[in-house]
Structure formats: structure tokens, C-alpha cells
mmCIF file of N, CA and C in Angstrom:
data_model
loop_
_atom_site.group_PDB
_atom_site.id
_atom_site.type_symbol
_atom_site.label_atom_id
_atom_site.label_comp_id
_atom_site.label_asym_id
_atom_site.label_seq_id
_atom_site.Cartn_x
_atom_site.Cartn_y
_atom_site.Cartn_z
ATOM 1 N N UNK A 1 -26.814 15.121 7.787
ATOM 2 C CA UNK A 1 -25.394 14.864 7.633
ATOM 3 C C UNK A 1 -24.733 15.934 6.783
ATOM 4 N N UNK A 2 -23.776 16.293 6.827
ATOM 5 C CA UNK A 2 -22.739 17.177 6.556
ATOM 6 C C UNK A 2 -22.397 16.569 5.122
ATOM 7 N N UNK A 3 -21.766 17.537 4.290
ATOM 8 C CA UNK A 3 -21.899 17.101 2.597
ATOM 9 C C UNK A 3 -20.566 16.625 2.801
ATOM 10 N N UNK A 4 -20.643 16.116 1.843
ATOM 11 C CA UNK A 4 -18.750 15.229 1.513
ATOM 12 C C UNK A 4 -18.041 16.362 0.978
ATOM 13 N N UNK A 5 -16.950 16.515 1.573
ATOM 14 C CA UNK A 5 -15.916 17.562 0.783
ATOM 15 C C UNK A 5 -15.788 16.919 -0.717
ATOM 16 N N UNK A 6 -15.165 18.433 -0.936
ATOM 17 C CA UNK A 6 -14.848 17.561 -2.624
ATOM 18 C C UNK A 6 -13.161 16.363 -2.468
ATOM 19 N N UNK A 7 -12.665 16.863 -1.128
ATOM 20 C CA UNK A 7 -11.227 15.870 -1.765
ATOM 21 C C UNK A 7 -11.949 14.426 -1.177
ATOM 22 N N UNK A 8 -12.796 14.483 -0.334
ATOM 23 C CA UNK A 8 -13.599 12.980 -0.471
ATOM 24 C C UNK A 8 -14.216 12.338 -1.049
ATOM 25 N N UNK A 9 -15.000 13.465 -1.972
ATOM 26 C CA UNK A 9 -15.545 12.886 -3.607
ATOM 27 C C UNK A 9 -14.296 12.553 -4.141
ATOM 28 N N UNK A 10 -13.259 13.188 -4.144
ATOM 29 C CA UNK A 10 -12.197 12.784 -5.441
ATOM 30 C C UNK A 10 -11.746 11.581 -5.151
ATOM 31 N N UNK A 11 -11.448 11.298 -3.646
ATOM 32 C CA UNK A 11 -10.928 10.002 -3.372
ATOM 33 C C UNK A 11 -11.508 8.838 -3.868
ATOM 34 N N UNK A 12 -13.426 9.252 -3.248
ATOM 35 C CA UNK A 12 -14.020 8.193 -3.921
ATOM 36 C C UNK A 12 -14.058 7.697 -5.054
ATOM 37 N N UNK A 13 -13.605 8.518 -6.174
ATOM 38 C CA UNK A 13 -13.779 8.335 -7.401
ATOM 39 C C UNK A 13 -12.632 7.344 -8.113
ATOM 40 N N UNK A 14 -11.371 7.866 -6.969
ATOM 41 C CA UNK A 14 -10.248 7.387 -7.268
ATOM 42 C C UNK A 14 -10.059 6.141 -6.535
ATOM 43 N N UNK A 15 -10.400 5.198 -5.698
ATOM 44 C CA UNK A 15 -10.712 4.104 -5.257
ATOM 45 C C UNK A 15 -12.012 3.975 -4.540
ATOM 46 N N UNK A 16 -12.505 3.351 -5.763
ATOM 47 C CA UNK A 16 -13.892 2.961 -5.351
ATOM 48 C C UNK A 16 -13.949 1.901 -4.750
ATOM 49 N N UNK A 17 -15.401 1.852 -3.965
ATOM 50 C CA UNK A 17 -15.478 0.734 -2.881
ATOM 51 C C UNK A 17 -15.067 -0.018 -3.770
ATOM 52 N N UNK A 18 -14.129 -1.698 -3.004
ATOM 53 C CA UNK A 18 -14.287 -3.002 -3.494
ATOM 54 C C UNK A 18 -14.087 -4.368 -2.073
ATOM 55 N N UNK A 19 -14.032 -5.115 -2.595
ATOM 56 C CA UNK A 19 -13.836 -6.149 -2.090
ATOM 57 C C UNK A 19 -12.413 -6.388 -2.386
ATOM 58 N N UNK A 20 -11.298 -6.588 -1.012
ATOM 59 C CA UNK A 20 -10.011 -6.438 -1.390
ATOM 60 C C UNK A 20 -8.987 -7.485 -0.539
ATOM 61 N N UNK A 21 -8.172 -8.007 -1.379
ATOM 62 C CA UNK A 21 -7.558 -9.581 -0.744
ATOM 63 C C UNK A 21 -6.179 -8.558 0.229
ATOM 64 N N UNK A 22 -6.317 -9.119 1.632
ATOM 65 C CA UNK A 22 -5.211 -8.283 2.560
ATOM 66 C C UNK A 22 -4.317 -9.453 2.748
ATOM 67 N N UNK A 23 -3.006 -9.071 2.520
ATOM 68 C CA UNK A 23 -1.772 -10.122 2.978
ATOM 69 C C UNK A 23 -0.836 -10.013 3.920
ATOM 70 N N UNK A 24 -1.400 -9.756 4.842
ATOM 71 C CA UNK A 24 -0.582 -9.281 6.368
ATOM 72 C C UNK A 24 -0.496 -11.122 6.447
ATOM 73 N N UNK A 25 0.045 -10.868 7.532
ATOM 74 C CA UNK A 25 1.184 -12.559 8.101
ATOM 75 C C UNK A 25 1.601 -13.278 6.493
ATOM 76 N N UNK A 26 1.144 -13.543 5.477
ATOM 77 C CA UNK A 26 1.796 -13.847 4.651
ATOM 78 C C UNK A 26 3.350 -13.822 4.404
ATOM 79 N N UNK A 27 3.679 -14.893 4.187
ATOM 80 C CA UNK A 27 5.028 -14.943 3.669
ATOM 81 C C UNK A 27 5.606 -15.873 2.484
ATOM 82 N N UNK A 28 7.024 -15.457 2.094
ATOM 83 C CA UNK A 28 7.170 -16.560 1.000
ATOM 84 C C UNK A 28 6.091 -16.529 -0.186
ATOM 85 N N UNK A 29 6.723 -18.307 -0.381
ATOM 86 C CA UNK A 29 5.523 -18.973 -1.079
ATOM 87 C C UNK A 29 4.048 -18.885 -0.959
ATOM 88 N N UNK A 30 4.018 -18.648 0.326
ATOM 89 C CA UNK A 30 2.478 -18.915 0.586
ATOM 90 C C UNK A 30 1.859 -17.633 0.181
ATOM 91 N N UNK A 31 2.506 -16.256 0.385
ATOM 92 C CA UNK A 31 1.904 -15.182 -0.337
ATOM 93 C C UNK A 31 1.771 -15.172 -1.520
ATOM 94 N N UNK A 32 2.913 -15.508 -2.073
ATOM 95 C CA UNK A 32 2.600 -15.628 -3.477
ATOM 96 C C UNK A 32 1.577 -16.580 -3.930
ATOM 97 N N UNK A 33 0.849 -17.651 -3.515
ATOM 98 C CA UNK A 33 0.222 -18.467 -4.108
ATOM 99 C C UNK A 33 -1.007 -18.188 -3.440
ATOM 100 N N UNK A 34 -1.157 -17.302 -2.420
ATOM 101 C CA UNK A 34 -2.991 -16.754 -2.082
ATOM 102 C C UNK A 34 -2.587 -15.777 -2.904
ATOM 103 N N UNK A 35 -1.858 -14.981 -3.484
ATOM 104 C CA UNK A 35 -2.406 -13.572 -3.795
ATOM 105 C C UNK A 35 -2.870 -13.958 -5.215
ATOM 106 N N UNK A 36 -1.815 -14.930 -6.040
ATOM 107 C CA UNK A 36 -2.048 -15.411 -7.351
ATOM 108 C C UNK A 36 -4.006 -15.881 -7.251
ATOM 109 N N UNK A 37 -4.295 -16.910 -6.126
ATOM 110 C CA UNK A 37 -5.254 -17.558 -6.133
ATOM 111 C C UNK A 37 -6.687 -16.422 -5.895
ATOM 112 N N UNK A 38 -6.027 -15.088 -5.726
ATOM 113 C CA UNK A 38 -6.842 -14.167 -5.362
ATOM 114 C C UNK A 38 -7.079 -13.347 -6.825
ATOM 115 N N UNK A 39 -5.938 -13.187 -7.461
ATOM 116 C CA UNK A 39 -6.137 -12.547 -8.871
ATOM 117 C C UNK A 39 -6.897 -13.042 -9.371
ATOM 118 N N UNK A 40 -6.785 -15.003 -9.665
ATOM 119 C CA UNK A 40 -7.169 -15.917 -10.575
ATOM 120 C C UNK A 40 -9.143 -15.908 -9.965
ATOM 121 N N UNK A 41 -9.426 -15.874 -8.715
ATOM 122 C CA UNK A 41 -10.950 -15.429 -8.606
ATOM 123 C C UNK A 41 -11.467 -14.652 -8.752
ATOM 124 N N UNK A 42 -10.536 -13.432 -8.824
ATOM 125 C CA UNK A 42 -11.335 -12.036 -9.670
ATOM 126 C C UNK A 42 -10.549 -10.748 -8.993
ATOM 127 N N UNK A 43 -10.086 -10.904 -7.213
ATOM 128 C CA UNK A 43 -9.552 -9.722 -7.039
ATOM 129 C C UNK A 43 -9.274 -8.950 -7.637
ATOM 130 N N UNK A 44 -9.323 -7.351 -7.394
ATOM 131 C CA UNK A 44 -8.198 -6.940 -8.227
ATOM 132 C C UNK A 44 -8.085 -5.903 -6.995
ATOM 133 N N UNK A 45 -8.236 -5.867 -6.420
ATOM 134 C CA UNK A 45 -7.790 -4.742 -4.599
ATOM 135 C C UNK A 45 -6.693 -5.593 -4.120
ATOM 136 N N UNK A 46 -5.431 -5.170 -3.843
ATOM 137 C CA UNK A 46 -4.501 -6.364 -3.067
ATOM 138 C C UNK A 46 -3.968 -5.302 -2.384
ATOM 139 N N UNK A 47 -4.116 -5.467 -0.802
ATOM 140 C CA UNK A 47 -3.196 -4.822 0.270
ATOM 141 C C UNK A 47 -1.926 -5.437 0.738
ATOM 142 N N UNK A 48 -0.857 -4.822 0.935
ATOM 143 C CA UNK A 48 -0.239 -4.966 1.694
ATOM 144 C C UNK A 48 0.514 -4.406 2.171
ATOM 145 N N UNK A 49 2.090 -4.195 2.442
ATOM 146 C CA UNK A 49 2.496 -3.166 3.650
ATOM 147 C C UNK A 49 4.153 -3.492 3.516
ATOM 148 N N UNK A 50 4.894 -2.490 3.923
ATOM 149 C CA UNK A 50 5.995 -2.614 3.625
ATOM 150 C C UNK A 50 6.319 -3.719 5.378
ATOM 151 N N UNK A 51 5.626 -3.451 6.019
ATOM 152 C CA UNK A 51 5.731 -4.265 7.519
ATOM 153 C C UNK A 51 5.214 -5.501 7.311
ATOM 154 N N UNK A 52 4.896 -5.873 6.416
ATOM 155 C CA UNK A 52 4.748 -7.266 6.026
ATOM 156 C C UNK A 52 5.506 -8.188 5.572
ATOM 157 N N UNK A 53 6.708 -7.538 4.930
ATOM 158 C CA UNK A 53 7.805 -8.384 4.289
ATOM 159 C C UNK A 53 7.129 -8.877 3.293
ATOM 160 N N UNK A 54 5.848 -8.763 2.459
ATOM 161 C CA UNK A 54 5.242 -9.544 1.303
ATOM 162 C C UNK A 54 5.503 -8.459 -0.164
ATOM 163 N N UNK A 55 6.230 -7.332 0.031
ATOM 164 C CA UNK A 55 5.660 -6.872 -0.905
ATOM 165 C C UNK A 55 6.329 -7.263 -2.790
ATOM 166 N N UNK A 56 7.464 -7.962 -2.311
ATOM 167 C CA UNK A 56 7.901 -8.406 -3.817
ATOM 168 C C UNK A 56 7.426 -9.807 -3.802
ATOM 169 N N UNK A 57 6.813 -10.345 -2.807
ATOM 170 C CA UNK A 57 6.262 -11.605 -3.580
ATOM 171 C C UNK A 57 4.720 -11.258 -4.413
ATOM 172 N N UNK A 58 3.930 -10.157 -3.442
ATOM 173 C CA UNK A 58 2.825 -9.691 -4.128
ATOM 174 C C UNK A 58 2.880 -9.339 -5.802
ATOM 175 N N UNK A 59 4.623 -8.569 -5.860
ATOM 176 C CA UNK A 59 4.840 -8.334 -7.576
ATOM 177 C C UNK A 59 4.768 -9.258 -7.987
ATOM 178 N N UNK A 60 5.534 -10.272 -7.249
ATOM 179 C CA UNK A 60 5.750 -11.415 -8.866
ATOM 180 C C UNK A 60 4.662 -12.024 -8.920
ATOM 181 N N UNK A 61 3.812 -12.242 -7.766
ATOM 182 C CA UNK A 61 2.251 -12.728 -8.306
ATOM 183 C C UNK A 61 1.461 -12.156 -9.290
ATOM 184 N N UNK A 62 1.017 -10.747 -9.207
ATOM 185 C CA UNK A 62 1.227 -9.732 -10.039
ATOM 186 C C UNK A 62 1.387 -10.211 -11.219
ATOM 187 N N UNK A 63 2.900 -10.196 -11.276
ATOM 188 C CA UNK A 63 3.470 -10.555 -12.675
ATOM 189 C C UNK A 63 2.959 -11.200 -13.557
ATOM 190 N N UNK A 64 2.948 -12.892 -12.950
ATOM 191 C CA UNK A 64 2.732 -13.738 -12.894
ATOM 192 C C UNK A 64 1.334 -14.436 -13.551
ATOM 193 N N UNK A 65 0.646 -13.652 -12.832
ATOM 194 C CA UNK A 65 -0.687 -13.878 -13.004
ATOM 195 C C UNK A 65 -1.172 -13.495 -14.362
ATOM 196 N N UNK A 66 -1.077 -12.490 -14.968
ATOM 197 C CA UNK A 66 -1.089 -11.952 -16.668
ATOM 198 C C UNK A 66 -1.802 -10.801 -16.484
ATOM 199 N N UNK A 67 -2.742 -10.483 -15.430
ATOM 200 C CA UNK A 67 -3.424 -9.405 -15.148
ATOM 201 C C UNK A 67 -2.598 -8.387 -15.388
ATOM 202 N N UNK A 68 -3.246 -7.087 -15.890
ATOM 203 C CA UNK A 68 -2.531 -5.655 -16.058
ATOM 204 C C UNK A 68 -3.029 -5.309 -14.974
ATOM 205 N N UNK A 69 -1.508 -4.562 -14.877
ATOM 206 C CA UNK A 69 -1.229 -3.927 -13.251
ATOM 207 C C UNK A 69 -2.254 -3.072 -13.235
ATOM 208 N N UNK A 70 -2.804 -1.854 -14.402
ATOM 209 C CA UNK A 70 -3.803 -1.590 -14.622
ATOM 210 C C UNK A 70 -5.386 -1.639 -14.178
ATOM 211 N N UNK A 71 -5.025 -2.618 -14.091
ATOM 212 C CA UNK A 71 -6.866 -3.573 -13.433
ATOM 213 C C UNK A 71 -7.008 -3.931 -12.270
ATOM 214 N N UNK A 72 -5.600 -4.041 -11.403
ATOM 215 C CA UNK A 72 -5.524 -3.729 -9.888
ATOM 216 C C UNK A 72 -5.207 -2.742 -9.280
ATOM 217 N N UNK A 73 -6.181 -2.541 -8.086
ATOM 218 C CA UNK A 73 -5.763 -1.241 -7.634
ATOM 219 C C UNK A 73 -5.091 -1.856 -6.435
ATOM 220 N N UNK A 74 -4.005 -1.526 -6.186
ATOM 221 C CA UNK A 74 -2.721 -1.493 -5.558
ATOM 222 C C UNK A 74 -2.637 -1.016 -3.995
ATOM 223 N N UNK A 75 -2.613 -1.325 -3.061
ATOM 224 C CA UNK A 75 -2.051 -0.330 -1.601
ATOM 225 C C UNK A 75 -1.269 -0.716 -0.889
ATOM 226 N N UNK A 76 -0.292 -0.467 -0.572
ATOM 227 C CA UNK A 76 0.646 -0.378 0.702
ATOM 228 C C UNK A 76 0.440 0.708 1.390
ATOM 229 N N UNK A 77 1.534 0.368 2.710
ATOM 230 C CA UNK A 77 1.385 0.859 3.921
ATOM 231 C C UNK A 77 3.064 1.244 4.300
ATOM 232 N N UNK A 78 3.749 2.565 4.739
ATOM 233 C CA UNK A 78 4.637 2.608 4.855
ATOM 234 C C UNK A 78 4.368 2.537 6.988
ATOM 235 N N UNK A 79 5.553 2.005 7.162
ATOM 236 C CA UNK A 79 5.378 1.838 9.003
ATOM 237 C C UNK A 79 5.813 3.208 9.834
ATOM 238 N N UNK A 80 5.095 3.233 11.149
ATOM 239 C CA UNK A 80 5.284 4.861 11.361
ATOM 240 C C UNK A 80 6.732 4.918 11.770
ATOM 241 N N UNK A 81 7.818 4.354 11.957
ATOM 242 C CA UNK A 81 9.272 4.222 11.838
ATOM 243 C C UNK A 81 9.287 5.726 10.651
ATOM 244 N N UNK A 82 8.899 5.096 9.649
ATOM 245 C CA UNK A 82 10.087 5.868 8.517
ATOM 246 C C UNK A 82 8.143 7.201 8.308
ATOM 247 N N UNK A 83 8.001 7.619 9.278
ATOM 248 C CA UNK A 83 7.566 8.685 9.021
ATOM 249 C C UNK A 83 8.256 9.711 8.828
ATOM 250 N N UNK A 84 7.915 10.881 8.365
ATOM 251 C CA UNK A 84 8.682 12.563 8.710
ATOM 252 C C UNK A 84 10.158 12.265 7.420
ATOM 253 N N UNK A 85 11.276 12.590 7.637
ATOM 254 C CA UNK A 85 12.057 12.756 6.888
ATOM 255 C C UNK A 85 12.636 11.310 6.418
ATOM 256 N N UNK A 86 12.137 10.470 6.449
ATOM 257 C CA UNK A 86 12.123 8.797 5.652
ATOM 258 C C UNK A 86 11.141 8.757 5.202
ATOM 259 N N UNK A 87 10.096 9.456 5.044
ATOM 260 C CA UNK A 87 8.989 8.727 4.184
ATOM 261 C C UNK A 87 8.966 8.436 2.732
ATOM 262 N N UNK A 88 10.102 9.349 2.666
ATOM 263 C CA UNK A 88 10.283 9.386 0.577
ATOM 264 C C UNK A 88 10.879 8.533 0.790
ATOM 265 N N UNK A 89 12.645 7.694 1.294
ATOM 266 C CA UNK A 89 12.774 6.683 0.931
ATOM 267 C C UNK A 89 12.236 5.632 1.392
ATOM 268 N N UNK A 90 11.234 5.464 1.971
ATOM 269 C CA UNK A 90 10.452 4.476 2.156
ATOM 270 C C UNK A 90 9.378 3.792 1.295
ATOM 271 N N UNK A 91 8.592 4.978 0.738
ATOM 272 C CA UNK A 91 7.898 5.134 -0.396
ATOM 273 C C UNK A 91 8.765 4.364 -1.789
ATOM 274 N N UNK A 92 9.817 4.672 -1.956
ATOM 275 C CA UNK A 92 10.497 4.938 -2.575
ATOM 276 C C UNK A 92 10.725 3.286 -2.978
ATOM 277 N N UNK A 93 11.478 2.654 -1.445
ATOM 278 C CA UNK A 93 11.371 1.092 -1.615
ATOM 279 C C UNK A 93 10.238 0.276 -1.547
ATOM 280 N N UNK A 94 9.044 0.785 -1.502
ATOM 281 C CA UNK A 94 8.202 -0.136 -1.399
ATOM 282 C C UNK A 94 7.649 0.230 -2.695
ATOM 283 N N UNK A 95 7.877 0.776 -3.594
ATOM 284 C CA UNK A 95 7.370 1.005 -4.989
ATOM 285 C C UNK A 95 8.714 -0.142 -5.953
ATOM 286 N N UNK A 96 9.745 -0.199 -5.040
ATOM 287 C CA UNK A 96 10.581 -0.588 -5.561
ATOM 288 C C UNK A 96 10.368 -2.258 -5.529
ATOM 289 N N UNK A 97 10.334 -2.390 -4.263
ATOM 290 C CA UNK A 97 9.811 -3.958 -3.892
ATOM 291 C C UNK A 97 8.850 -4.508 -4.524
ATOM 292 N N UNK A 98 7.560 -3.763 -4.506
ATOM 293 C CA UNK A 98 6.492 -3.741 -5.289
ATOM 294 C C UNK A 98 6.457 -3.621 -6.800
ATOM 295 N N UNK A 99 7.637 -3.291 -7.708
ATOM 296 C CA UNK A 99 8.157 -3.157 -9.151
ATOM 297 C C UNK A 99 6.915 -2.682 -9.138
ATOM 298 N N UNK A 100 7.054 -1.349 -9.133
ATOM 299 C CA UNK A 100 5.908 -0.493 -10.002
ATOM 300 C C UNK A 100 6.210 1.211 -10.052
ATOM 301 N N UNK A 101 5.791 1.794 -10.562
ATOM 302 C CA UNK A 101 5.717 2.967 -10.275
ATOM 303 C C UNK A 101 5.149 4.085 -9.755
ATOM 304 N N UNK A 102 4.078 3.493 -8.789
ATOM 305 C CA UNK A 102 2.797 3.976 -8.271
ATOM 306 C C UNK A 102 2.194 3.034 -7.671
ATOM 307 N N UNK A 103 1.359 3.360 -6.875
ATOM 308 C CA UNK A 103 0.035 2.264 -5.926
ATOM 309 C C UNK A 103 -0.658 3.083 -6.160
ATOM 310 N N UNK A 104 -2.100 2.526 -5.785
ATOM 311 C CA UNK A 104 -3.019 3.282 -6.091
ATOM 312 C C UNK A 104 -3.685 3.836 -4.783
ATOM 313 N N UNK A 105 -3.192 3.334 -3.884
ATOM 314 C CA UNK A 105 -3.367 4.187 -2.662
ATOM 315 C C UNK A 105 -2.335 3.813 -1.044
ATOM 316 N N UNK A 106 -1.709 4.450 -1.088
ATOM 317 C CA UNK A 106 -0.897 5.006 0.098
ATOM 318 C C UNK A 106 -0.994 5.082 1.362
ATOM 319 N N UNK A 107 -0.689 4.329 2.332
ATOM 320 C CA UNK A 107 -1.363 4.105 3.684
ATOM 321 C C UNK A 107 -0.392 4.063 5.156
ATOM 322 N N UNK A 108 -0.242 5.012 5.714
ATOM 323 C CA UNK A 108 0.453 5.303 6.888
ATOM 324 C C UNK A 108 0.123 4.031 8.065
ATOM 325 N N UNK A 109 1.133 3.282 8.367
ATOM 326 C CA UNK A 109 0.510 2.320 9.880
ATOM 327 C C UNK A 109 0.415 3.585 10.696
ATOM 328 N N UNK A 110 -0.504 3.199 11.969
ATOM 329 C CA UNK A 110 -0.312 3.464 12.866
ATOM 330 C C UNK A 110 0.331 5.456 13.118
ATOM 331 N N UNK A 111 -0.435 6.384 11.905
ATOM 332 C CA UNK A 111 -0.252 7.518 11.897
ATOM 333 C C UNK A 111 -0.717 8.497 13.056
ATOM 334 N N UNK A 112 0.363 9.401 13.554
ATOM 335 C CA UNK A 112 0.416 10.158 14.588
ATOM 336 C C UNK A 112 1.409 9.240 15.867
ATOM 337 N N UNK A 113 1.535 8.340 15.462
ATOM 338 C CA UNK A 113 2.787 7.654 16.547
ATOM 339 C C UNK A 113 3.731 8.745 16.954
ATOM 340 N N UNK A 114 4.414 9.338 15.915
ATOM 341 C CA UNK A 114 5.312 10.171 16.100
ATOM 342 C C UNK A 114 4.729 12.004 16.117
ATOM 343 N N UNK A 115 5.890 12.564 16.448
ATOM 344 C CA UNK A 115 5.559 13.779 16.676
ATOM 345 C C UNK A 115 5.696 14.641 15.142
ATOM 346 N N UNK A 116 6.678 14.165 14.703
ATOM 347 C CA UNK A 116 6.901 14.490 13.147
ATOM 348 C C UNK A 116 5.577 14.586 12.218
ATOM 349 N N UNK A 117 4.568 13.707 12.454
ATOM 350 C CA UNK A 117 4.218 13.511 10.999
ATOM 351 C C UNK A 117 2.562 14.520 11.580
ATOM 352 N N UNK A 118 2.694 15.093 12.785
ATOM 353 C CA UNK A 118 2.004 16.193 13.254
ATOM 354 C C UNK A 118 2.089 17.289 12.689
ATOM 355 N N UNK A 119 3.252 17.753 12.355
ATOM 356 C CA UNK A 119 3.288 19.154 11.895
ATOM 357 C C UNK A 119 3.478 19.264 10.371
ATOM 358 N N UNK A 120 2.520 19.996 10.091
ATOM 359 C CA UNK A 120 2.371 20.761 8.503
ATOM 360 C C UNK A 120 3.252 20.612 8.019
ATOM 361 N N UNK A 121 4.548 21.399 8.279
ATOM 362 C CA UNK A 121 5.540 21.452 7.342
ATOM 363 C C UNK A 121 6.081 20.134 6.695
ATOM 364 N N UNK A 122 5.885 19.283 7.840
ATOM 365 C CA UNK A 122 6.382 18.151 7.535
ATOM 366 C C UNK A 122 5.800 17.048 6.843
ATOM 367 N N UNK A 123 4.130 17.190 6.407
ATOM 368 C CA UNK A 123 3.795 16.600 5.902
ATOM 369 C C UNK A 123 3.349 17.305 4.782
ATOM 370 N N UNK A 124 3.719 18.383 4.429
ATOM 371 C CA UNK A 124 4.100 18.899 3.006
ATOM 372 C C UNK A 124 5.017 18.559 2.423
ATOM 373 N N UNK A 125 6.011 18.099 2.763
ATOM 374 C CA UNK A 125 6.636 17.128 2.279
ATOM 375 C C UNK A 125 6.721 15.874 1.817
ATOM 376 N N UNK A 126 5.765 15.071 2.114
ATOM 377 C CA UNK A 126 5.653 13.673 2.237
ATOM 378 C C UNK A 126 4.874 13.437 0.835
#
């Protein structure tokens, strides 16, 4: 087998394997009270997605819960809609929705849908 690049060591280092609570179809209340029930058993990986509509109930669980944001590692998903020249404000609201200032990892739906998020230039930007 072929050696791991180093930006795949770095990744690894930077989210290490875990076991991680995903909140796709979630909504409302009910997200908020699996994701809480997911902190309170130990999670600390919580996915979700700006195409989910969960992502400010995930904060206030978050919140809520007493855990430092710190001790969860964080991911959303921006939708391939706001690829190419929306991806910053997309990013932008789902950090916002999410009350935070960062995730800990960043996740394209459904990347290469568009023709945009093909070319270099354009994802030197992103």
C-alpha cells in the first residue's frame, strides 16, 4: 500500500476516528432532545448539515448540555446549491446557526454536482 500523504496524516490527527451521533431527518424538539441524550451518553462527534434544518437546535443542545464546545468535535455539511461563489455565505450561516465560530470539520453534500466547484480557481477560494 501506498504511504499516507502528510495532509492525510494531518487530517487524521485533526479528527480522529470516533463514534459520532448523525442528525439528518431530525427536527425541532426531537433534535434537540436526541442530540442532548447523545452528549449526556458520552458523544462528543455530532453531525449535521445545513440541509437538515437542525443546525440551531444542535447549538442549543450544545448549549444546554454544559459540555465545552471544546470536547465536541463539530461537522456540518454545506449543500451543493451554494457551492462556488456562495460557499462563504453559506459557511458563514451555518457557523451562524450553529453559534460558533468554527466546526471542526467541513463537509460538501453531494460534491462535484456542479461545474463550479471543479475548477481550481474556484476552490481556492472556498
Amino acid at each position: 500500500p501506498a504511504q499516507a500523504s502528510a495532509a492525510s496524516k494531518s487530517l487524521a490527527a485533526a479528527v480522529p476516528l470516533a463514534v459520532g451521533l448523525g442528525t439528518c431527518c431530525l427536527k425541532g424538539e426531537e433534535s434537540m432532545q436526541q442530540v442532548a441524550a447523545g452528549l449526556a451518553a458520552g458523544y462528543r462527534l455530532v453531525d449535521t448539515a445545513s440541509h437538515y434544518g437542525n443546525e440551531g437546535e444542535v447549538a442549543k443542545a450544545l448549549k444546554q448540555s454544559g459540555v465545552a464546545r471544546g470536547d465536541v468535535k463539530l461537522v456540518t455539511k454545506i449543500w451543493y446549491d451554494d457551492m462556488g461563489d456562495r460557499a462563504a455565505e453559506a459557511i458563514r450561516g451555518s457557523l451562524a446557526r450553529l453559534d460558533t465560530d468554527y466546526v471542526d470539520l467541513l463537509l460538501m453534500h453531494f460534491p462535484g454536482s456542479i461545474n463550479s466547484l471543479q475548477d481550481p480557481e474556484t476552490n481556492g477560494r472556498l
